[in-house]
Structures are given as C-alpha cells and as structure tokens.
N, C-alpha and C. Protein backbone atom coordinates (compact mmCIF):
# COMPACT_ATOMS: atom_id res chain seq x y z
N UNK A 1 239.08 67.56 200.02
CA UNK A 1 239.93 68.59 199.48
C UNK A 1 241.36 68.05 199.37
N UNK A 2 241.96 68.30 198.41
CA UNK A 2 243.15 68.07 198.44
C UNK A 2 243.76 68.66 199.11
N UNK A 3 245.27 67.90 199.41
CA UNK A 3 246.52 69.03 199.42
C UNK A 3 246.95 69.49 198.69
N UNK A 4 247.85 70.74 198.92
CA UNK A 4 249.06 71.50 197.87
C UNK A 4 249.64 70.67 197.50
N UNK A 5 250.45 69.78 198.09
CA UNK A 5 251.83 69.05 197.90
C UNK A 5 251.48 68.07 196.90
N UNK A 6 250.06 67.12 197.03
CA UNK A 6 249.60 66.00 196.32
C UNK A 6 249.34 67.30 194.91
N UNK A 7 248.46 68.41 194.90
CA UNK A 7 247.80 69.12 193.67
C UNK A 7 249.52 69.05 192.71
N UNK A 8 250.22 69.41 193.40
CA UNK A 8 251.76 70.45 192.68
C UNK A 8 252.70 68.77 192.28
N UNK A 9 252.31 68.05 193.05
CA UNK A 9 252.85 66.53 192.27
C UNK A 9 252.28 66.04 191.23
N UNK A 10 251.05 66.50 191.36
CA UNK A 10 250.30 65.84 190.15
C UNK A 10 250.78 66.53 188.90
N UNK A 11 250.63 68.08 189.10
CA UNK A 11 250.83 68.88 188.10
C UNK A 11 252.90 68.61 187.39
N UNK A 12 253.07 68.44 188.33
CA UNK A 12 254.57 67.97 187.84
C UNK A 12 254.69 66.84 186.82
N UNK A 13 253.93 65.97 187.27
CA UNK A 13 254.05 64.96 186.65
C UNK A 13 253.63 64.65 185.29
N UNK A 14 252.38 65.86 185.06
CA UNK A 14 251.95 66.00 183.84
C UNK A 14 252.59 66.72 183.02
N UNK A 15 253.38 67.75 183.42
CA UNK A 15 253.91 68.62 182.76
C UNK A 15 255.23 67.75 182.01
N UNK A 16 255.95 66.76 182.89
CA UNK A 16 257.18 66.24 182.73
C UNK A 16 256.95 65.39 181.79
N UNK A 17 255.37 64.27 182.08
CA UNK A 17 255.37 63.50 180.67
C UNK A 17 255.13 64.26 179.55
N UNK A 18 254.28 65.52 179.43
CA UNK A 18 254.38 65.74 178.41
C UNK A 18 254.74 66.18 177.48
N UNK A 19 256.33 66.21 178.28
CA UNK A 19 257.63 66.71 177.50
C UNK A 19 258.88 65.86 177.15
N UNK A 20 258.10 64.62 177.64
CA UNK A 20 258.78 63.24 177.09
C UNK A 20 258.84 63.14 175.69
N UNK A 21 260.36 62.97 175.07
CA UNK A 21 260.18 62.30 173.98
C UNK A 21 260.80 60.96 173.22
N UNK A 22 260.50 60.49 172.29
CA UNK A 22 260.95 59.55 172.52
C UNK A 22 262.39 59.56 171.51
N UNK A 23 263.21 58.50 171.57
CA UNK A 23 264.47 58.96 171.13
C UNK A 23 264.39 58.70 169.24
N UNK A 24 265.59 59.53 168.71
CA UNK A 24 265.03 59.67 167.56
C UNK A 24 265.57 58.38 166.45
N UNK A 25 265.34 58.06 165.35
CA UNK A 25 265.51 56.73 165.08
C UNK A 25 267.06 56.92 164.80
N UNK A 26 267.27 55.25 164.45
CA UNK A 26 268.91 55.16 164.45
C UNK A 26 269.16 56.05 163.28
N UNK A 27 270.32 56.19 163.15
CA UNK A 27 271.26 57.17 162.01
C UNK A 27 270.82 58.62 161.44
N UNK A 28 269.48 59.14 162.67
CA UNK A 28 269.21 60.51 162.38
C UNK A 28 269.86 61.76 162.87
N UNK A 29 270.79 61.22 164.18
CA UNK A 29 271.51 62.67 164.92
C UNK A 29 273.08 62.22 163.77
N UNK A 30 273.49 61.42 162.67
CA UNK A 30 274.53 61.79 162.03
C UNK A 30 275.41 60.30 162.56
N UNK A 31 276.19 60.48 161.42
CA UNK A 31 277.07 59.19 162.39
C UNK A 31 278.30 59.27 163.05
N UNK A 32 278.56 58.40 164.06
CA UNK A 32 279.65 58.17 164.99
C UNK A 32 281.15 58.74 163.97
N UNK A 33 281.99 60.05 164.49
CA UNK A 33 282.69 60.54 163.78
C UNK A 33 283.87 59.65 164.66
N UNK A 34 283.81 58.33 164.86
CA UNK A 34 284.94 57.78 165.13
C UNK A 34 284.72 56.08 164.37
N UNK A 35 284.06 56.53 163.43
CA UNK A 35 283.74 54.99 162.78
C UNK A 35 283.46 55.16 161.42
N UNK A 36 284.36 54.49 160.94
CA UNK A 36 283.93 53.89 159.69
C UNK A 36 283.51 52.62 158.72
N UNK A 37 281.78 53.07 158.48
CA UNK A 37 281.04 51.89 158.13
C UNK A 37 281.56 51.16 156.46
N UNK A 38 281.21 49.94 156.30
CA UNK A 38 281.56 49.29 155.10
C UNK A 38 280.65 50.08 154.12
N UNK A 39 279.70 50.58 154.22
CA UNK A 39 279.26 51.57 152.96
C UNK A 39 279.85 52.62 152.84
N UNK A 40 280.62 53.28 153.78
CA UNK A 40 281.15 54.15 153.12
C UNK A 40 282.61 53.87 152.46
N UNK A 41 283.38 52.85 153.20
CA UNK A 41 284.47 52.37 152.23
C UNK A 41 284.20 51.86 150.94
N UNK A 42 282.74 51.07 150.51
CA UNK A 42 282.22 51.09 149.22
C UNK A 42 282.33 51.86 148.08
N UNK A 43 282.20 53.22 148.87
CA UNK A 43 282.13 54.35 147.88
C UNK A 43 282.95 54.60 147.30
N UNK A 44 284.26 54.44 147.80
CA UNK A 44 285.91 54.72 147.18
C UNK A 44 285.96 53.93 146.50
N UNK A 45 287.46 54.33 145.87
CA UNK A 45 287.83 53.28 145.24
C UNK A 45 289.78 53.19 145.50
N UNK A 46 289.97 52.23 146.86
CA UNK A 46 290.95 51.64 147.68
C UNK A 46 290.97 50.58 147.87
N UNK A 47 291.89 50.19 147.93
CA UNK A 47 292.16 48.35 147.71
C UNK A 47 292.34 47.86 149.63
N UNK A 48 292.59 48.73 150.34
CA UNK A 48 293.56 48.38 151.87
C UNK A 48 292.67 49.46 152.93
N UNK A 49 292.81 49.10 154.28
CA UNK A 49 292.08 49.99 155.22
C UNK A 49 293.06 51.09 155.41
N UNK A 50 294.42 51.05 155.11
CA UNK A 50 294.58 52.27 155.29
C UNK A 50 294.66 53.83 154.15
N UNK A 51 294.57 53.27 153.07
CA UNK A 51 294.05 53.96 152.08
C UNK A 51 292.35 54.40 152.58
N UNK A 52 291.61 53.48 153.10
CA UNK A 52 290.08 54.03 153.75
C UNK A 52 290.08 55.35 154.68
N UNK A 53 291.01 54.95 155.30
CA UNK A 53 291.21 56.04 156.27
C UNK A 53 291.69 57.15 155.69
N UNK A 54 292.80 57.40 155.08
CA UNK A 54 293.68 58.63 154.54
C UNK A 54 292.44 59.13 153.97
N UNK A 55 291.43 58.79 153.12
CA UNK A 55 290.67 58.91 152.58
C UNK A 55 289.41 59.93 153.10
N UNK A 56 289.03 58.92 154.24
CA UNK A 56 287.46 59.33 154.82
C UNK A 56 288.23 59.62 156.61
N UNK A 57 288.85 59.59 156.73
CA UNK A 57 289.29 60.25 158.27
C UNK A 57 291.06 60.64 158.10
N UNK A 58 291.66 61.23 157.66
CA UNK A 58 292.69 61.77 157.89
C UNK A 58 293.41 62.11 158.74
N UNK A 59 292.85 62.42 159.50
CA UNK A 59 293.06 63.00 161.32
C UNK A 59 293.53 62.17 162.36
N UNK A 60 292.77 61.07 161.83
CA UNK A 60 293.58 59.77 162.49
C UNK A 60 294.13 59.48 162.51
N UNK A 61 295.22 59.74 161.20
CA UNK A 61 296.60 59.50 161.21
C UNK A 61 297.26 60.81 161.76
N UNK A 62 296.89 61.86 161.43
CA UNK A 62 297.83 63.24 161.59
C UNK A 62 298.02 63.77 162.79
N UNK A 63 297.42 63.16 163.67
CA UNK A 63 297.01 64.25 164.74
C UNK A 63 297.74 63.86 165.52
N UNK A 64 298.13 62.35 165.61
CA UNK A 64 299.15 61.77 166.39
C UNK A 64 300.37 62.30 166.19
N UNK A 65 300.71 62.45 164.60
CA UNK A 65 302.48 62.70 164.04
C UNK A 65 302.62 64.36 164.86
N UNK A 66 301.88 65.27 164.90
CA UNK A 66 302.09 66.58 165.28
C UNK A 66 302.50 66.46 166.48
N UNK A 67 301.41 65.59 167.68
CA UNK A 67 302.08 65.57 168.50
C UNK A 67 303.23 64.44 169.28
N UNK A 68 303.61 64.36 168.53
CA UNK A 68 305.04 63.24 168.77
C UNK A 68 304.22 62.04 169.40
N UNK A 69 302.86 61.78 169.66
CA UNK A 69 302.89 60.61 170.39
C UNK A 69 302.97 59.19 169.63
N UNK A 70 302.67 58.27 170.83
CA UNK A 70 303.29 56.74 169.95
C UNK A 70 302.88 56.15 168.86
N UNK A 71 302.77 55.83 168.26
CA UNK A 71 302.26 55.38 167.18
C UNK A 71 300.35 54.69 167.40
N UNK A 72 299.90 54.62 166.78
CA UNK A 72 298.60 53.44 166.50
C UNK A 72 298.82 52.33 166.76
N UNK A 73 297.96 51.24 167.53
CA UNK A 73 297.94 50.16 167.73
C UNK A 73 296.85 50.02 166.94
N UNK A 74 296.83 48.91 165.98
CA UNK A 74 296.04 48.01 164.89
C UNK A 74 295.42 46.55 165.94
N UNK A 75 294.47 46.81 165.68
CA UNK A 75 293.40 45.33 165.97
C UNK A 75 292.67 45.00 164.75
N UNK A 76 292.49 44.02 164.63
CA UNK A 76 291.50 42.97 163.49
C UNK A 76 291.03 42.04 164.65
N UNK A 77 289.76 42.18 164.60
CA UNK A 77 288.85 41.31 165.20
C UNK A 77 289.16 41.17 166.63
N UNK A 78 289.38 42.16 167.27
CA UNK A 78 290.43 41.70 168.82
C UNK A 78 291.67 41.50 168.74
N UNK A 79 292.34 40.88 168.19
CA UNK A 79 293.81 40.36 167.72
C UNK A 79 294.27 41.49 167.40
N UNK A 80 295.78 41.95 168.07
CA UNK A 80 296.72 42.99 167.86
C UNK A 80 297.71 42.62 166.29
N UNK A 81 297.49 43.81 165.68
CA UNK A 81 298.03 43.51 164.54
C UNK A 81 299.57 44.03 164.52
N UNK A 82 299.91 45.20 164.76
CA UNK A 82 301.22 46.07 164.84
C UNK A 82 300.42 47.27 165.04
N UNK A 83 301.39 47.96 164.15
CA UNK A 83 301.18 49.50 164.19
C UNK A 83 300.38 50.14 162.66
N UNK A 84 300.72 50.93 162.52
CA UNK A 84 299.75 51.71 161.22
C UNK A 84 300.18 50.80 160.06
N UNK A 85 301.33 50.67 159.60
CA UNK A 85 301.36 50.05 158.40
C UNK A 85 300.31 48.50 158.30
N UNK A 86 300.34 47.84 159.36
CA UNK A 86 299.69 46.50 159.31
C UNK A 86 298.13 46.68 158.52
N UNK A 87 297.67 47.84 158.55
CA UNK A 87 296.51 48.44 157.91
C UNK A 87 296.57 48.34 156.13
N UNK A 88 298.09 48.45 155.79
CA UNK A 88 298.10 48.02 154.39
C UNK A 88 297.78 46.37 154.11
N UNK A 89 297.38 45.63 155.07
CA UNK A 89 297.23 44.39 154.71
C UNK A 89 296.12 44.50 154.94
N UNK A 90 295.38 44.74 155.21
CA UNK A 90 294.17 44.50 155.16
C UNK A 90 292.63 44.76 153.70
N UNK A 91 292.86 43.91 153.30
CA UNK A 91 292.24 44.31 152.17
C UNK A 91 290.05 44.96 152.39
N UNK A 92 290.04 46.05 152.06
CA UNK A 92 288.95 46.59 152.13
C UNK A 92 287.63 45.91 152.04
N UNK A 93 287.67 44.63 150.88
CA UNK A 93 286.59 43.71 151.04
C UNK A 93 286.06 42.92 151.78
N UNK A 94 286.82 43.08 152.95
CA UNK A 94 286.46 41.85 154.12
C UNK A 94 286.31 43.14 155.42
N UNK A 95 286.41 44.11 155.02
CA UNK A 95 285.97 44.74 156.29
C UNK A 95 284.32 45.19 156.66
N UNK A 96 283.61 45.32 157.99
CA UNK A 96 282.78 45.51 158.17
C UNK A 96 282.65 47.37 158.87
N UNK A 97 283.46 47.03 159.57
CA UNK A 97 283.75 48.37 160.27
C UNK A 97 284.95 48.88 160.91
N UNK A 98 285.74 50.18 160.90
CA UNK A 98 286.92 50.59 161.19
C UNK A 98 286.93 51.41 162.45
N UNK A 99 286.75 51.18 163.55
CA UNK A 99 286.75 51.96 164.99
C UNK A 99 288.20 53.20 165.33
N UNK A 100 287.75 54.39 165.43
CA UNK A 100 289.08 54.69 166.01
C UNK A 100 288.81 55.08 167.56
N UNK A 101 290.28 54.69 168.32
CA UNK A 101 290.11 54.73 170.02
C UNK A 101 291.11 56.15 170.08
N UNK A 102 290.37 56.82 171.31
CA UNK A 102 292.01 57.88 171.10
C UNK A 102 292.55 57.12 172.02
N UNK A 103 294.06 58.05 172.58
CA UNK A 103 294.81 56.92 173.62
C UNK A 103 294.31 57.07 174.90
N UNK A 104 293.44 57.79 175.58
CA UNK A 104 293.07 57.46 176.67
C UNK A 104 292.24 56.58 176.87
N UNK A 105 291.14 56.46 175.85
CA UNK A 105 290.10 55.69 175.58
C UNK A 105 290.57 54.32 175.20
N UNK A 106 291.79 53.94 174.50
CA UNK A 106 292.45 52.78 174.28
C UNK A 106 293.16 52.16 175.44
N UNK A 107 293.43 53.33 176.06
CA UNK A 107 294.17 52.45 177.34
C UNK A 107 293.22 52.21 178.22
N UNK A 108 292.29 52.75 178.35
CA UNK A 108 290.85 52.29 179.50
C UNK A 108 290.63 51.10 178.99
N UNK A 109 290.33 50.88 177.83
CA UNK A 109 289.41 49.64 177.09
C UNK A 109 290.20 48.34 176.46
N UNK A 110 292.01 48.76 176.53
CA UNK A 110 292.54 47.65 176.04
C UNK A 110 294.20 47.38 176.92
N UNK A 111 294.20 48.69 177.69
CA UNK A 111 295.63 48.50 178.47
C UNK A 111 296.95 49.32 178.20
N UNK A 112 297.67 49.31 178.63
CA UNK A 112 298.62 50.31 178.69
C UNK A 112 299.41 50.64 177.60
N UNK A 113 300.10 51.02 176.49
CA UNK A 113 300.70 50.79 175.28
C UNK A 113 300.08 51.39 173.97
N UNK A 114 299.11 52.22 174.60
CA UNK A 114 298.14 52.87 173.49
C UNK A 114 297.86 54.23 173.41
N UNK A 115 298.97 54.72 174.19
CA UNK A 115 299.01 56.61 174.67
C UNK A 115 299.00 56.81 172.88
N UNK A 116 299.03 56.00 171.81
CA UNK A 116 298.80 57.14 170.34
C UNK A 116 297.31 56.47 169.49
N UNK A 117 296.82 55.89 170.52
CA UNK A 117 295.45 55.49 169.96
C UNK A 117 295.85 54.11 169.93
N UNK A 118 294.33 53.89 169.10
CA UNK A 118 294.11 52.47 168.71
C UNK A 118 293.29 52.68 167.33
N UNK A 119 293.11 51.36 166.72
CA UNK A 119 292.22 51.52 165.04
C UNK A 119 291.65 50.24 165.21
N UNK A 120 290.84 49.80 165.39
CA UNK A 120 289.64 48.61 165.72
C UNK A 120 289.10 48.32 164.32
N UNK A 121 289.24 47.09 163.68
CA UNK A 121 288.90 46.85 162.38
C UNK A 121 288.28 45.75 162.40
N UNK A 122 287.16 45.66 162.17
CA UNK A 122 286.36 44.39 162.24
C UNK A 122 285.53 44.07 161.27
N UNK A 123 286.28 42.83 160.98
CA UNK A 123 285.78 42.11 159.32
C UNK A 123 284.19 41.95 159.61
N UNK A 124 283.79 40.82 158.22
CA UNK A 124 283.01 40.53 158.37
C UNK A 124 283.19 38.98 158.29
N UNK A 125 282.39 38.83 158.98
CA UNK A 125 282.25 37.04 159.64
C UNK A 125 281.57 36.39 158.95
C-alpha cells in the first residue's frame, strides 16, 4: 500500500508536467521595445542613426529633454562616441542594431556619467 505523501507527490508531479510549456519561438511575444533592428531601419528612408530613431523611437530622445536630465551617451561598437549629435555620423548602412539603455540601466552596465541614458549602436562586422 502506498503512502499519502508518496500518492500526493506523484500526483503533483503529473499535474505540474502537464502544464509545462515550452517557450514560444523567437520573435512571437513582439520585439524588444528598446531595440532597433537593421530591418526596420531598411524600411525608411534616412541616411544617419539619428534620423532612425526620431523616426521609429522618438521617446528616446524626448523623454530625457522634459526631464532636464543629462544628455545621451553614444556607443558604436563599445567605443564612446559623444552625445546625441555623434548619431548624425553614423551612416544607417553599416548599422546592425541600435540599443537604448535608460540611465539606471546604463550606469549598472557601463558606469557613472549616464544618469540620461545611453544609445548602443552596433555595426555590422
């Protein structure tokens, strides 16, 4: 005869797998609303990453100016570029993907100097 404890484990265990699922494929829950992929800068028609942005994320720039904080820190490939304008150099055909950090998340992941974000731009290699 069994026990309770072994019967009510078993039954747990069945119940739990069979409410396992498995995760759903890439790019079906929508995409990362802090990234912008080279197909969608495709779609425009902008010569520079920061024309991409004004474009397909707006907010990224605005949200900072409302609240007085510091400006954007620009990266290309790791390498600190300046601030927002350095984004007009960057010409759209060599990009792969455009990351935005807010500033807490920039200062965890890159250091102190980023209380107005960060913009992560990474060509293609």
């Amino acid at each position: 005869m069994r026990s309770p404890a072994i019967a009510c484990l078993t039954a747990g265990l069945v119940l739990t797998s069979a409410c396992a699922t498995n995760p759903p494929p890439e790019g079906a829950m929508g995409s990362d609303p802090n990234v912008i992929t080279r197909e969608q800068i495709e779609s425009l028609s902008v010569s520079n990453a920061l024309d991409a942005i004004r474009r397909l994320k707006p907010n990224w720039l605005h949200s900072r100016a409302a609240r007085g904080a510091d400006e954007l820190v620009v990266y290309v490939d790791a390498a600190r570029r300046g601030g927002t304008q350095a984004l007009t150099y960057i010409s759209v055909e060599i990009i792969e993907q455009i990351r935005y950090l807010s500033g807490p998340d920039a200062t965890t992941r890159l250091g102190t100097g980023h209380r107005g974000g960060a913009i992560l731009v990474q060509t293609r290699r």
